[in-house]
XYZ file of C-alpha atoms in Angstrom:
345
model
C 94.536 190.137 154.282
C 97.557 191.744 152.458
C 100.593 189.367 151.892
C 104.322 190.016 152.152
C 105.525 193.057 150.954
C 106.282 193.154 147.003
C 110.073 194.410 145.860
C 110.392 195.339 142.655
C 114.456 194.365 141.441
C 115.584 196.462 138.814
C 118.433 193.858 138.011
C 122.000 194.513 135.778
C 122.395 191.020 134.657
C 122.657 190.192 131.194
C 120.278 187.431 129.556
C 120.026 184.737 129.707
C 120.179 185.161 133.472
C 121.281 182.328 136.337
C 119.004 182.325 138.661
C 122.378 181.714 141.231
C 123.741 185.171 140.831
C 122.394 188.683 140.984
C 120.641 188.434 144.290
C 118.178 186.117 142.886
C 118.647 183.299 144.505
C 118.579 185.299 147.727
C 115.500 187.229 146.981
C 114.179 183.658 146.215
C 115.320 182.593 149.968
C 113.240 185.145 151.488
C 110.221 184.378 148.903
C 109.601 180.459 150.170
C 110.354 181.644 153.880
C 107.219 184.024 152.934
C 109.455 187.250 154.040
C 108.454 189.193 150.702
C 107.678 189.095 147.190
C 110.120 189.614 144.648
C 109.464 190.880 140.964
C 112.585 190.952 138.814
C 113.014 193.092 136.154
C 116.150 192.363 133.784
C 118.040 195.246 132.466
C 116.914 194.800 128.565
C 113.726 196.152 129.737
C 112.933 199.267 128.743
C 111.325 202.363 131.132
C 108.133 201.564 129.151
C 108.114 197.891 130.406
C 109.069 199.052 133.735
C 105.726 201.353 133.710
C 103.401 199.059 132.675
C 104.085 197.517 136.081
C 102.402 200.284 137.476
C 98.972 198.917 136.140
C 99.095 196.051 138.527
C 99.772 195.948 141.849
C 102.526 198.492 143.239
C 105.507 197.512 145.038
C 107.007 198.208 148.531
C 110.274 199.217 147.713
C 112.150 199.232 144.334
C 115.653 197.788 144.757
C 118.023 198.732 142.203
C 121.870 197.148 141.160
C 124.338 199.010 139.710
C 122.102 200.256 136.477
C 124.374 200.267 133.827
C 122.953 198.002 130.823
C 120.341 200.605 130.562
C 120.768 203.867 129.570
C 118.152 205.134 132.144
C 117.406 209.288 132.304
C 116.737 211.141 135.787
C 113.280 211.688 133.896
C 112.573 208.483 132.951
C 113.522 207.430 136.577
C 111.207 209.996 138.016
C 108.760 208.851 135.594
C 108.487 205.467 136.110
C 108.676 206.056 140.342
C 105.813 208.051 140.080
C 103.787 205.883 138.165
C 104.801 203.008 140.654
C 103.533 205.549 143.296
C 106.533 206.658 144.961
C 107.787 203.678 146.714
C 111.047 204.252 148.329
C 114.063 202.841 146.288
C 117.082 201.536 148.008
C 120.321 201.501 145.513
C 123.072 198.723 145.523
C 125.978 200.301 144.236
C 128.731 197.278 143.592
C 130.968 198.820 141.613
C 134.642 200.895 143.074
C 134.438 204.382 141.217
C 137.092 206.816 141.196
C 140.678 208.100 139.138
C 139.613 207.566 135.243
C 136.603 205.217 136.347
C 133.789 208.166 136.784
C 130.267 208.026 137.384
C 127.677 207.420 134.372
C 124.348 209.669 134.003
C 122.602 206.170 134.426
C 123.822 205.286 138.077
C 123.141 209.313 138.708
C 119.692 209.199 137.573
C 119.097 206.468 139.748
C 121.069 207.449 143.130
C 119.445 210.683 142.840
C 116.192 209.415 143.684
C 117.384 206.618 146.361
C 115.836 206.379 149.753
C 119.467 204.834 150.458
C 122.807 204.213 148.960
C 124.471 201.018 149.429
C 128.409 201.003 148.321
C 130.933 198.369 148.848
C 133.440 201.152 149.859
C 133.525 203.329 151.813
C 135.938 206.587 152.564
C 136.657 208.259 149.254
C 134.086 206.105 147.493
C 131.089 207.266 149.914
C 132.033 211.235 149.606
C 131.925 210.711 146.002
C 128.620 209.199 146.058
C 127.621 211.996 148.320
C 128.112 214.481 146.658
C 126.943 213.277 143.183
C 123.342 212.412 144.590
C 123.116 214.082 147.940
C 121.558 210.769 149.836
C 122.709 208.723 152.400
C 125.466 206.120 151.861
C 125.670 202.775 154.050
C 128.317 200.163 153.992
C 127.810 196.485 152.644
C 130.722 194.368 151.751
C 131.014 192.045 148.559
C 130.102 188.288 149.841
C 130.016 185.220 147.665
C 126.772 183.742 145.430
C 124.913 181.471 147.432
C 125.471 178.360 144.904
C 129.587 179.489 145.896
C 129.184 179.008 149.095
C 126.565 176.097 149.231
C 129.218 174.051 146.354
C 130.545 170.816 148.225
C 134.205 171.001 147.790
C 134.770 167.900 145.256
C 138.191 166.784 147.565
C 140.776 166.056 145.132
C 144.269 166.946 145.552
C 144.882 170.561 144.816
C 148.422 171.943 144.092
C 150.192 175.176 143.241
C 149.074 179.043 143.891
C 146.281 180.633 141.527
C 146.298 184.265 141.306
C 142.953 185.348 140.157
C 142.551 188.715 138.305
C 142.750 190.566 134.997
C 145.225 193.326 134.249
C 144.633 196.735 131.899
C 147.050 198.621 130.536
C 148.405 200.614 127.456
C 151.313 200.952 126.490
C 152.257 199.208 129.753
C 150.183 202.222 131.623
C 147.819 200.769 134.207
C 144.527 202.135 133.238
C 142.659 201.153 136.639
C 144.434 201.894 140.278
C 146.611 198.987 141.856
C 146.836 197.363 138.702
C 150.725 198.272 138.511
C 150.332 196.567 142.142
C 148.804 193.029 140.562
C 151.848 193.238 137.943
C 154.276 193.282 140.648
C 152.312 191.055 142.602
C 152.735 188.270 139.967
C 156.631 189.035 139.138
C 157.106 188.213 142.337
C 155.265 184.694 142.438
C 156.993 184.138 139.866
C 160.568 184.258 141.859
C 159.188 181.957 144.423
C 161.012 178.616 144.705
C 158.679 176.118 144.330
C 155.660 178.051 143.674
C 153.766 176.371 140.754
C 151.689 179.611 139.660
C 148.774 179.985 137.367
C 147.494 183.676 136.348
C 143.916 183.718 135.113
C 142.217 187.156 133.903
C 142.650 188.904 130.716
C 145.600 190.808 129.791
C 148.576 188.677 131.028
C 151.385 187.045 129.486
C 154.376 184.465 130.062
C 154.457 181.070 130.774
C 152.084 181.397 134.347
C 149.570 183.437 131.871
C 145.750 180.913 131.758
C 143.941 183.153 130.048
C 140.265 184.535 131.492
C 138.071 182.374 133.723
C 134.015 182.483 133.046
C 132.815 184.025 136.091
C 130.249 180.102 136.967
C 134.143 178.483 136.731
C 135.997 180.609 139.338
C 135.588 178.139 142.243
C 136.465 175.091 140.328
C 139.410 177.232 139.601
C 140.504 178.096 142.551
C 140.028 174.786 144.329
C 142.257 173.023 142.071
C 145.513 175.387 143.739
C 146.212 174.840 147.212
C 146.565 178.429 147.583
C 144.527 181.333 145.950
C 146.024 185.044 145.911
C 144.146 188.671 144.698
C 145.306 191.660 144.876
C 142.095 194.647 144.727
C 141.913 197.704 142.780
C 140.888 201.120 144.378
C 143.290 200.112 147.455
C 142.448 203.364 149.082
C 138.879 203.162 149.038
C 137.866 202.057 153.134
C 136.013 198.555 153.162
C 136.801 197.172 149.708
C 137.590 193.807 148.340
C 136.194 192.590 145.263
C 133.507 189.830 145.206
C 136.799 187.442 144.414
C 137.685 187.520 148.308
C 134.787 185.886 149.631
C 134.495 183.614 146.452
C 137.969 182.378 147.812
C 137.115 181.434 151.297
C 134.097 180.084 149.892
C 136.752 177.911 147.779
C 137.875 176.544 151.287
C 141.622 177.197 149.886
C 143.958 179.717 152.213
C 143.568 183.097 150.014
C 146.480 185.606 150.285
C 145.347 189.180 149.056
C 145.644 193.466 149.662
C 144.676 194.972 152.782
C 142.582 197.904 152.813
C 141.238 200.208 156.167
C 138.550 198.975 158.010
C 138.647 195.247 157.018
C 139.588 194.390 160.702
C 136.100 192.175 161.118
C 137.475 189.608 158.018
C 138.598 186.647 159.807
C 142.524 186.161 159.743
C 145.232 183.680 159.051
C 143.353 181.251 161.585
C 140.494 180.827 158.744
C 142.764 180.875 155.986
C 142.966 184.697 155.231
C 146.098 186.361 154.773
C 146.098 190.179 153.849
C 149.468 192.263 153.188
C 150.227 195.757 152.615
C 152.781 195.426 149.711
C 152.848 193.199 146.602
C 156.453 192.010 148.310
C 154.359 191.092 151.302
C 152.187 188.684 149.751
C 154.715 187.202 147.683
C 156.619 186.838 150.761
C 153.957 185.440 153.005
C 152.682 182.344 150.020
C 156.508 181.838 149.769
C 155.959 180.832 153.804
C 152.977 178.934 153.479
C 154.094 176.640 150.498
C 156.880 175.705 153.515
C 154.145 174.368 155.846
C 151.822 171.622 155.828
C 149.638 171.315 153.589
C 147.119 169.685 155.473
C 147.083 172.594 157.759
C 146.601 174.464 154.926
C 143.617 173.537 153.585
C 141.981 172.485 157.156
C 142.540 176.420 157.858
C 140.947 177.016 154.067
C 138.097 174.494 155.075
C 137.613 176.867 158.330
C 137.528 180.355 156.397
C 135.197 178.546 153.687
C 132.727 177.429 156.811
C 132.862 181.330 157.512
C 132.110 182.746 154.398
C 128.635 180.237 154.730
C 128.307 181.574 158.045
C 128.421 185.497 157.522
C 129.079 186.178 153.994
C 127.030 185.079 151.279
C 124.232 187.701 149.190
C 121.528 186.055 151.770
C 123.307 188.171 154.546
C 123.843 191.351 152.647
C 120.507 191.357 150.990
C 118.997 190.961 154.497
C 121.007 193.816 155.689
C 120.122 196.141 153.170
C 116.452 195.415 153.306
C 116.278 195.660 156.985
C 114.454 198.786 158.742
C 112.813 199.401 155.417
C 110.953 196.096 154.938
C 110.092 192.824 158.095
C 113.488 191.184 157.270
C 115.313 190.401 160.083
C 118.847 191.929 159.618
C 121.717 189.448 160.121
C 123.421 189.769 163.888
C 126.165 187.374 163.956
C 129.648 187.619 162.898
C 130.882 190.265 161.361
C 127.748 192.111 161.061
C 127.237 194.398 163.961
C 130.500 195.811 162.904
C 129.516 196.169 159.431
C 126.101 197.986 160.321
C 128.071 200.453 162.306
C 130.771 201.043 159.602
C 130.564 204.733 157.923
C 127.837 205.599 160.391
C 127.732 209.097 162.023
């Protein structure tokens, strides 16, 4: 009797690996529940590693992140899928591309021969992807890590705002879009009476400047401020937030950060989550928040971090990427329905 279906996960994280991030511990989720199999394949491997997979048993479906450690050819690609008898290959794209950001031959050689394109934006974003491979392109947001969302908020007293982002520039250029937007963003924190900020990312300076944040320390980070604020990149791209939105609410701290279209299913100020069209905007809206209670503050944080467990961790967008093309049972709840429909038609 055969057993669950095998994925194969061509993977872009860098040894040593967490088993927490990546989609791992999600693919692992689905592995005890006895929904699939999972073989992980870290991006040091070469195409010749890759192959010799195709001795043993082949998979169900390749799934492939962003593939950018690896220099992978379309040749190599059609190589190795081939040898792994042609399984169909869905593609998580997770990165915003556009402006000077272009695509690289390696994410080409890969979309090119996807069954499916998953990008976490869509408008500009998906016509680009279009184009370049010719395949269709489905929605799925960013959500939080599972060990995020599953952290027990430690309960001590948190104070001030933490913005939470890195800057880029020459010459005081922005090299990446809405960067100029963060900048502004921050001078204006800075003018708020009262507001005890802390900038972490690389390229800031001044007295609010923290330096960069290891990517395991973000929550611990941003549950020591009473307040969190972002402000994305690639503002014009439909349905995009970084992965630093849902890391927030999974903080269980009221988050303050861009708007972009089609973000109506996020929750709003009720859980915690503020969004605002202008860098003035947010500034303004934290400047009214730090005048209210700050009990109701973080009970509203506490309610937008019970959300993110609910609807928006890499469980629930693994699940609905896998869904119609494996027995996973896509997620229904929430935000979801609206999500599935998003860029469709």
């Amino acid at each position: 009797m055969a057993g669950p279906p095998l994925v194969l996960h061509v993977s872009n994280e860098h040894p040593p690996v967490s088993p927490d991030y990546g989609f791992l511990r999600a693919f692992h989720e689905l592995t005890v529940r006895d929904v699939l199999r999972h073989e992980w394949i870290a991006p040091a491997a070469t195409p010749d590693r890759v192959a010799g997979l195709a001795a043993g048993e082949r998979p169900d479906l390749v799934f492939v992140q962003s593939p950018q450690p690896h220099p992978w050819t379309e040749r190599e690609v059609a190589g190795l899928l081939r040898g792994l008898g042609s399984p169909p290959v869905v593609v998580w794209e997770g990165d915003a591309w556009g402006g000077r950001k272009r695509l690289k031959a390696r994410n080409l050689a890969w979309l090119r021969h996807a069954d499916v394109v998953f990008s976490v934006a869509l408008g500009a974003q998906a016509e680009l992807l279009r184009r370049a491979c010719g395949r269709e392109v489905r929605y799925v947001p960013h959500v939080t890590p599972l060990c995020f969302a599953e952290s027990p908020d430690p309960g001590n007293a948190p104070r001030g705002v933490a913005l939470v982002g890195s800057r880029l520039t020459f010459c005081g250029v922005a090299l990446i879009a809405d960067d100029g937007q963060r900048g502004r963003l921050a001078r204006a924190l800075a003018r708020v009476p009262g507001c005890e900020l802390s900038i972490y990312g690389r390229g800031w300076r001044g007295p609010h400047a923290r330096g960069p944040v290891p990517y395991d320390d973000q929550l611990a980070v941003m549950r020591r401020a009473l307040i969190t604020v972002g402000w994305d990149r690639y503002r014009g791209h439909a349905g995009y937030f970084s992965d630093r939105l849902p890391i927030a609410l999974s903080a269980g701290r009221v988050h303050v950060t861009s708007r972009q279209p089609d973000l109506d299913w996020l929750p709003g100020p009720e859980n915690g989550l503020h969004l605002a069209d202008t860098p003035r905007e947010g500034a303004e809206r934290v400047r009214e928040l730090l005048g209210t209670d700050p009990g109701g503050l973080l009970a509203a944080g506490a309610r937008g971090g019970a959300w993110a467990r609910a609807h928006l961790t890499e469980l629930h967008a693994l699940r609905h990427m896998l869904a119609g093309r494996l027995p996973v049972p896509a997620p229904r709840s929430g935000p979801w329905p609206a999500i599935a429909s998003l860029g469709v038609g």
